Amino acid sequence: MQLLRDTKFDFINKYRSGFTFSAILILIGIVFLTIHGGPNFGIDFRGGVKIEAIFSKSITETELKSKLSELGYGDAKIQIDPNENKAFISMGYRPEFQKQSFNIPIQGDPGDATATKLKVSSTDPQIHLLSVNDTVELIDGNERRVNEIIALQPIADEGMIEITFANAFEMDLSENATIQIQASIGRILTDALLEGGEGWTAISDSVNVTEVGPSVGKDLKWSALWSVLASIAILLVYISWRFEFRFAIGAIAALVHDVLITLGLFAVLTKEINLPTVAAFLTIIGYSLNDTIVVFDRIRENGISLRGTEYIDVVNRSINQSLSRTVITSITTLFVVIVIFVLSSAGEEINTFALALIVGVLIGTYSSIFIASPILYLWQRREHNQEA
């Protein structure tokens, strides 16, 4: 099937317009990157916590913000999907990100050093952090003992919760003794969502938490950068071997062009860059290269079969001969990616992944014709003038 037959567009003589248009897009992206202090890295690269939760009823951003503010996390970013009663919560790294310590006062006489049970108030604001199999510390003055909780038993008529430990206390606890528990922010926020608020609560087993430490995020950032640079370097060697070095220069320039424009659009839209986004960038590189290789293959074939023909005519004819295939491939790919983009929620990473691919397919198709091929022609023209 061919959508375009026997086209004779003069693409190469329009290279100045193409270069100018691309330069404007890249410049806009650089301006926004400068304004925002660089790419908007998500928690995959800067560390933090992400939570996705489904609720028992429709919930507003104000209700969630109020609940999180009670815990001291009112600065968390919240996105609501009202169609599925779903919320996406994200918060960047804090010094206390990895673990926070909470002390829960004991109530009544805890007994002697051989005791294994004690009571705490069921209304303590941190009581929801305690659960069976937790390892906690019993603290009394300068003495500390690590112990494991094996049972929690509410005592309704006393307003207490009885805690049973795996081992004896090994010290006589006074009235000032406390239970210290360490919990990550992900754990704290999850428990708060499951506790819920007025008329709403997160559905059990629907809360998905992702936590990334700052050092891990930094390592991932460098790994992502090196993966993109390494892929471009390997492609430079491959295209130089399969074709010629001048072909490789055109192809790599187009790939860098595509990544820069996509990155610039993310800066304009203030979209977060996470691991799925890097995967999208690598996919864009692969798609754009495939399109460029098809055109370059035709240029090489026509360069042999049309000896004596002006090189600009060889390149233009090759692009026109590949145009129908390029348009059909781009349209079919775009159709699938647009469907994914429309059907996915704005807060989901798959939505951002699809957005990157939409831009990548459009820019990748454009760059094969208006960036890679003109650079190949200009490089060949320069070599020809030097020989002359």
Coordinates of N, CA and C in Angstrom, one line a residue, residues 6-130:
D6 N 5.1 8.6 -6.5 CA 5.8 9.4 -7.5 C 6.0 10.9 -7.0
T7 N 6.2 11.1 -5.8 CA 6.4 12.5 -5.3 C 7.8 13.0 -5.7
K8 N 7.9 14.3 -5.9 CA 9.1 14.9 -6.3 C 9.4 16.2 -5.5
F9 N 9.2 16.1 -4.2 CA 9.5 17.2 -3.3 C 11.0 17.5 -3.2
D10 N 11.3 18.8 -3.2 CA 12.7 19.2 -3.1 C 13.0 19.5 -1.6
F11 N 13.3 18.4 -0.9 CA 13.5 18.5 0.5 C 14.9 19.2 0.9
I12 N 15.9 18.8 0.1 CA 17.2 19.2 0.5 C 17.4 20.8 0.4
N13 N 16.9 21.4 -0.6 CA 17.0 22.8 -0.8 C 16.3 23.6 0.3
K14 N 15.5 22.9 1.1 CA 14.8 23.5 2.2 C 15.5 23.3 3.5
Y15 N 16.8 22.9 3.4 CA 17.4 22.5 4.7 C 17.6 23.7 5.6
R16 N 17.8 24.9 5.1 CA 17.9 26.1 5.9 C 16.7 26.3 6.8
S17 N 15.5 26.1 6.2 CA 14.3 26.3 6.9 C 14.2 25.2 8.0
G18 N 14.6 24.0 7.7 CA 14.5 22.9 8.6 C 15.5 23.1 9.8
F19 N 16.7 23.6 9.5 CA 17.7 23.8 10.5 C 17.2 25.0 11.4
T20 N 16.6 26.0 10.8 CA 16.2 27.1 11.6 C 15.0 26.7 12.6
F21 N 14.1 25.9 12.0 CA 13.0 25.5 12.8 C 13.5 24.6 14.0
S22 N 14.4 23.7 13.7 CA 14.9 22.9 14.8 C 15.7 23.7 15.8
A23 N 16.5 24.7 15.4 CA 17.2 25.5 16.3 C 16.3 26.3 17.2
I24 N 15.2 26.8 16.7 CA 14.2 27.5 17.5 C 13.6 26.6 18.6
L25 N 13.3 25.4 18.2 CA 12.7 24.4 19.2 C 13.7 24.1 20.3
I26 N 15.0 23.8 19.8 CA 16.0 23.5 20.8 C 16.3 24.7 21.7
L27 N 16.3 25.9 21.2 CA 16.6 27.1 22.0 C 15.5 27.3 23.0
I28 N 14.2 27.1 22.6 CA 13.1 27.2 23.6 C 13.3 26.2 24.7
G29 N 13.6 25.0 24.4 CA 13.9 24.0 25.4 C 15.0 24.4 26.3
I30 N 16.1 24.9 25.8 CA 17.2 25.3 26.6 C 16.8 26.4 27.6
V31 N 16.0 27.4 27.0 CA 15.6 28.5 27.9 C 14.7 28.0 29.1
F32 N 13.8 27.1 28.8 CA 13.0 26.5 29.9 C 13.8 25.6 30.8
L33 N 14.8 24.9 30.3 CA 15.6 24.1 31.2 C 16.4 25.1 32.1
T34 N 16.9 26.2 31.6 CA 17.6 27.2 32.4 C 16.7 27.8 33.4
I35 N 15.5 28.1 33.0 CA 14.6 28.8 34.0 C 14.3 27.8 35.2
H36 N 14.1 26.5 34.8 CA 13.7 25.5 35.8 C 15.0 24.9 36.6
G37 N 16.1 25.4 36.2 CA 17.3 24.9 36.9 C 17.7 23.5 36.4
G38 N 17.4 23.1 35.2 CA 17.7 21.8 34.7 C 16.5 20.9 34.5
P39 N 16.6 19.7 34.1 CA 15.5 18.8 33.9 C 14.7 18.6 35.2
N40 N 13.4 18.4 35.1 CA 12.6 18.1 36.3 C 12.7 16.6 36.6
F41 N 13.7 16.2 37.3 CA 13.9 14.8 37.6 C 12.9 14.4 38.7
G42 N 12.3 13.2 38.4 CA 11.4 12.6 39.4 C 12.2 11.9 40.5
I43 N 11.4 11.2 41.3 CA 12.1 10.6 42.5 C 13.0 9.5 42.2
D44 N 12.8 8.9 40.9 CA 13.7 7.8 40.5 C 15.2 8.3 40.5
F45 N 15.3 9.7 40.3 CA 16.7 10.2 40.1 C 17.1 11.1 41.3
R46 N 16.1 11.7 42.0 CA 16.5 12.6 43.1 C 16.2 12.0 44.5
G47 N 15.5 10.9 44.5 CA 15.1 10.2 45.8 C 13.8 10.8 46.3
G48 N 13.1 9.9 46.9 CA 11.7 10.3 47.4 C 10.8 9.1 47.5
V49 N 9.5 9.4 47.6 CA 8.5 8.4 47.7 C 7.4 8.7 46.8
K50 N 6.9 7.6 46.2 CA 5.7 7.7 45.3 C 4.6 6.7 45.8
I51 N 3.4 7.2 45.9 CA 2.3 6.3 46.4 C 1.2 6.4 45.4
E52 N 0.7 5.2 45.0 CA -0.6 5.2 44.2 C -1.6 4.4 45.0
A53 N -2.8 5.0 45.2 CA -3.8 4.4 46.1 C -5.2 4.6 45.5
I54 N -6.0 3.5 45.7 CA -7.4 3.6 45.3 C -8.3 3.7 46.6
F55 N -9.3 4.6 46.5 CA -10.0 4.9 47.7 C -11.4 4.4 47.7
S56 N -12.1 4.3 48.8 CA -13.4 3.7 48.9 C -14.5 4.6 48.3
K57 N -14.1 5.9 48.2 CA -15.1 6.8 47.6 C -14.3 7.9 46.9
S58 N -15.0 8.7 46.1 CA -14.3 9.9 45.5 C -13.7 10.8 46.6
I59 N -12.4 11.2 46.3 CA -11.7 12.0 47.3 C -11.2 13.2 46.6
T60 N -11.1 14.3 47.3 CA -10.6 15.6 46.7 C -9.1 15.8 47.1
E61 N -8.4 16.6 46.4 CA -7.0 16.9 46.7 C -7.0 17.6 48.1
T62 N -8.0 18.5 48.4 CA -8.0 19.2 49.6 C -8.1 18.2 50.8
E63 N -8.9 17.2 50.7 CA -9.0 16.2 51.8 C -7.7 15.5 52.0
L64 N -7.0 15.1 50.9 CA -5.8 14.4 51.1 C -4.7 15.3 51.6
K65 N -4.7 16.5 51.1 CA -3.7 17.5 51.6 C -3.8 17.7 53.1
S66 N -5.1 17.8 53.5 CA -5.3 18.0 55.0 C -4.8 16.9 55.8
K67 N -5.0 15.6 55.3 CA -4.6 14.5 56.0 C -3.1 14.4 56.1
L68 N -2.4 14.7 55.0 CA -0.9 14.6 55.0 C -0.3 15.8 55.8
S69 N -1.0 16.9 55.8 CA -0.5 18.0 56.6 C -0.5 17.7 58.1
E70 N -1.4 16.9 58.5 CA -1.4 16.5 59.9 C -0.1 15.8 60.3
L71 N 0.5 15.1 59.3 CA 1.7 14.3 59.6 C 2.9 15.1 59.3
G72 N 2.8 16.3 58.8 CA 3.9 17.1 58.4 C 4.4 17.0 57.0
Y73 N 3.5 16.4 56.1 CA 3.9 16.2 54.7 C 2.9 17.0 53.8
G74 N 2.6 18.2 54.2 CA 1.7 19.0 53.4 C 2.2 19.4 52.0
D75 N 3.6 19.3 51.8 CA 4.2 19.7 50.6 C 4.2 18.6 49.5
A76 N 3.6 17.5 49.8 CA 3.6 16.4 48.9 C 2.7 16.8 47.6
K77 N 3.2 16.3 46.4 CA 2.4 16.6 45.2 C 1.3 15.5 45.1
I78 N 0.1 16.0 44.8 CA -1.1 15.1 44.7 C -1.8 15.3 43.4
Q79 N -2.0 14.1 42.7 CA -2.8 14.1 41.5 C -4.0 13.2 41.7
I80 N -5.2 13.6 41.3 CA -6.4 12.8 41.6 C -7.0 12.3 40.2
D81 N -7.3 11.1 40.2 CA -8.0 10.5 39.0 C -9.4 10.2 39.5
P82 N -10.4 11.1 39.3 CA -11.8 10.9 39.9 C -12.5 9.7 39.3
N83 N -12.1 9.4 38.0 CA -12.8 8.3 37.4 C -12.6 6.9 38.1
E84 N -11.5 6.8 38.7 CA -11.2 5.5 39.4 C -11.0 5.6 40.9
N85 N -11.4 6.8 41.4 CA -11.1 7.1 42.9 C -9.7 6.8 43.2
K86 N -8.8 7.2 42.4 CA -7.4 6.9 42.5 C -6.6 8.2 42.8
A87 N -5.5 8.2 43.5 CA -4.7 9.3 43.8 C -3.2 8.9 43.6
F88 N -2.4 9.9 43.1 CA -1.0 9.7 43.0 C -0.3 10.7 43.9
I89 N 0.5 10.2 44.8 CA 1.2 11.1 45.8 C 2.7 11.0 45.6
S90 N 3.4 12.1 45.5 CA 4.8 12.0 45.4 C 5.5 13.1 46.2
M91 N 6.6 12.8 46.8 CA 7.4 13.7 47.6 C 8.8 13.5 47.5
G92 N 9.6 14.5 47.2 CA 11.0 14.4 47.1 C 11.8 14.1 48.4
Y93 N 13.0 13.9 48.2 CA 13.9 13.5 49.4 C 13.9 14.5 50.5
R94 N 13.9 14.0 51.7 CA 14.1 14.8 52.9 C 15.2 14.2 53.7
P95 N 15.8 14.9 54.6 CA 16.9 14.3 55.4 C 16.4 13.1 56.2
E96 N 15.1 13.2 56.6 CA 14.6 12.1 57.4 C 13.9 11.0 56.6
F97 N 14.2 11.1 55.2 CA 13.4 10.2 54.3 C 13.5 8.7 54.7
Q98 N 14.7 8.3 54.9 CA 14.9 6.8 55.0 C 14.2 6.3 56.2
K99 N 14.4 6.9 57.4 CA 13.7 6.4 58.6 C 13.4 7.6 59.5
Q100 N 12.3 7.5 60.2 CA 11.9 8.5 61.2 C 11.6 7.7 62.5
S101 N 12.0 8.3 63.6 CA 11.8 7.6 64.9 C 10.6 8.2 65.6
F102 N 9.8 7.4 66.2 CA 8.6 7.9 66.9 C 8.6 7.2 68.3
N103 N 8.3 7.9 69.3 CA 8.2 7.4 70.7 C 6.7 7.3 71.1
I104 N 6.3 6.1 71.6 CA 5.0 5.9 72.1 C 5.1 5.6 73.6
P105 N 4.5 6.5 74.5 CA 4.6 6.3 76.0 C 3.8 5.0 76.4
I106 N 4.4 4.3 77.3 CA 3.7 3.1 77.9 C 2.7 3.6 78.9
Q107 N 1.7 2.9 79.2 CA 0.6 3.2 80.2 C 0.6 2.2 81.3
G108 N 0.5 2.7 82.5 CA 0.4 1.8 83.7 C 1.7 1.2 84.1
D109 N 1.6 0.2 84.9 CA 2.8 -0.5 85.4 C 3.2 -1.6 84.4
P110 N 4.4 -1.5 83.8 CA 4.8 -2.5 82.8 C 5.2 -3.8 83.4
G111 N 5.4 -3.8 84.7 CA 5.9 -5.1 85.3 C 7.4 -5.1 85.5
D112 N 7.9 -6.3 85.9 CA 9.3 -6.4 86.2 C 10.1 -6.8 84.9
A113 N 11.4 -7.2 85.1 CA 12.2 -7.5 83.9 C 11.8 -8.8 83.2
T114 N 11.0 -9.6 83.9 CA 10.6 -10.9 83.2 C 9.3 -10.7 82.4
A115 N 8.7 -9.6 82.5 CA 7.4 -9.4 81.8 C 7.6 -9.3 80.3
T116 N 6.5 -9.7 79.6 CA 6.6 -9.7 78.1 C 5.4 -8.8 77.5
K117 N 4.6 -8.2 78.4 CA 3.4 -7.5 77.9 C 3.4 -6.1 78.6
L118 N 2.9 -5.1 77.8 CA 2.6 -3.8 78.3 C 1.5 -3.2 77.5
K119 N 1.1 -2.0 78.0 CA -0.1 -1.3 77.4 C 0.3 0.1 76.9
V120 N -0.4 0.5 75.8 CA -0.2 1.8 75.3 C -1.6 2.4 75.0
S121 N -1.7 3.7 74.9 CA -3.0 4.3 74.7 C -3.5 4.0 73.2
S122 N -4.7 3.7 73.0 CA -5.2 3.4 71.7 C -5.4 4.7 70.9
T123 N -5.3 5.9 71.6 CA -5.5 7.2 71.0 C -4.2 7.9 70.6
D124 N -3.1 7.2 70.9 CA -1.8 7.8 70.6 C -1.7 8.1 69.1
P125 N -1.3 9.3 68.7 CA -1.2 9.6 67.2 C -0.3 8.7 66.4
Q126 N 0.6 8.0 67.0 CA 1.5 7.2 66.3 C 1.2 5.7 66.4
I127 N 0.1 5.4 67.1 CA -0.2 4.0 67.3 C -0.4 3.2 66.1
H128 N -0.8 3.8 65.0 CA -1.1 3.1 63.7 C 0.2 2.6 63.1
L129 N 1.4 3.0 63.6 CA 2.6 2.6 63.1 C 3.0 1.2 63.6
L130 N 2.4 0.8 64.7 CA 2.8 -0.5 65.3 C 2.0 -1.6 64.6

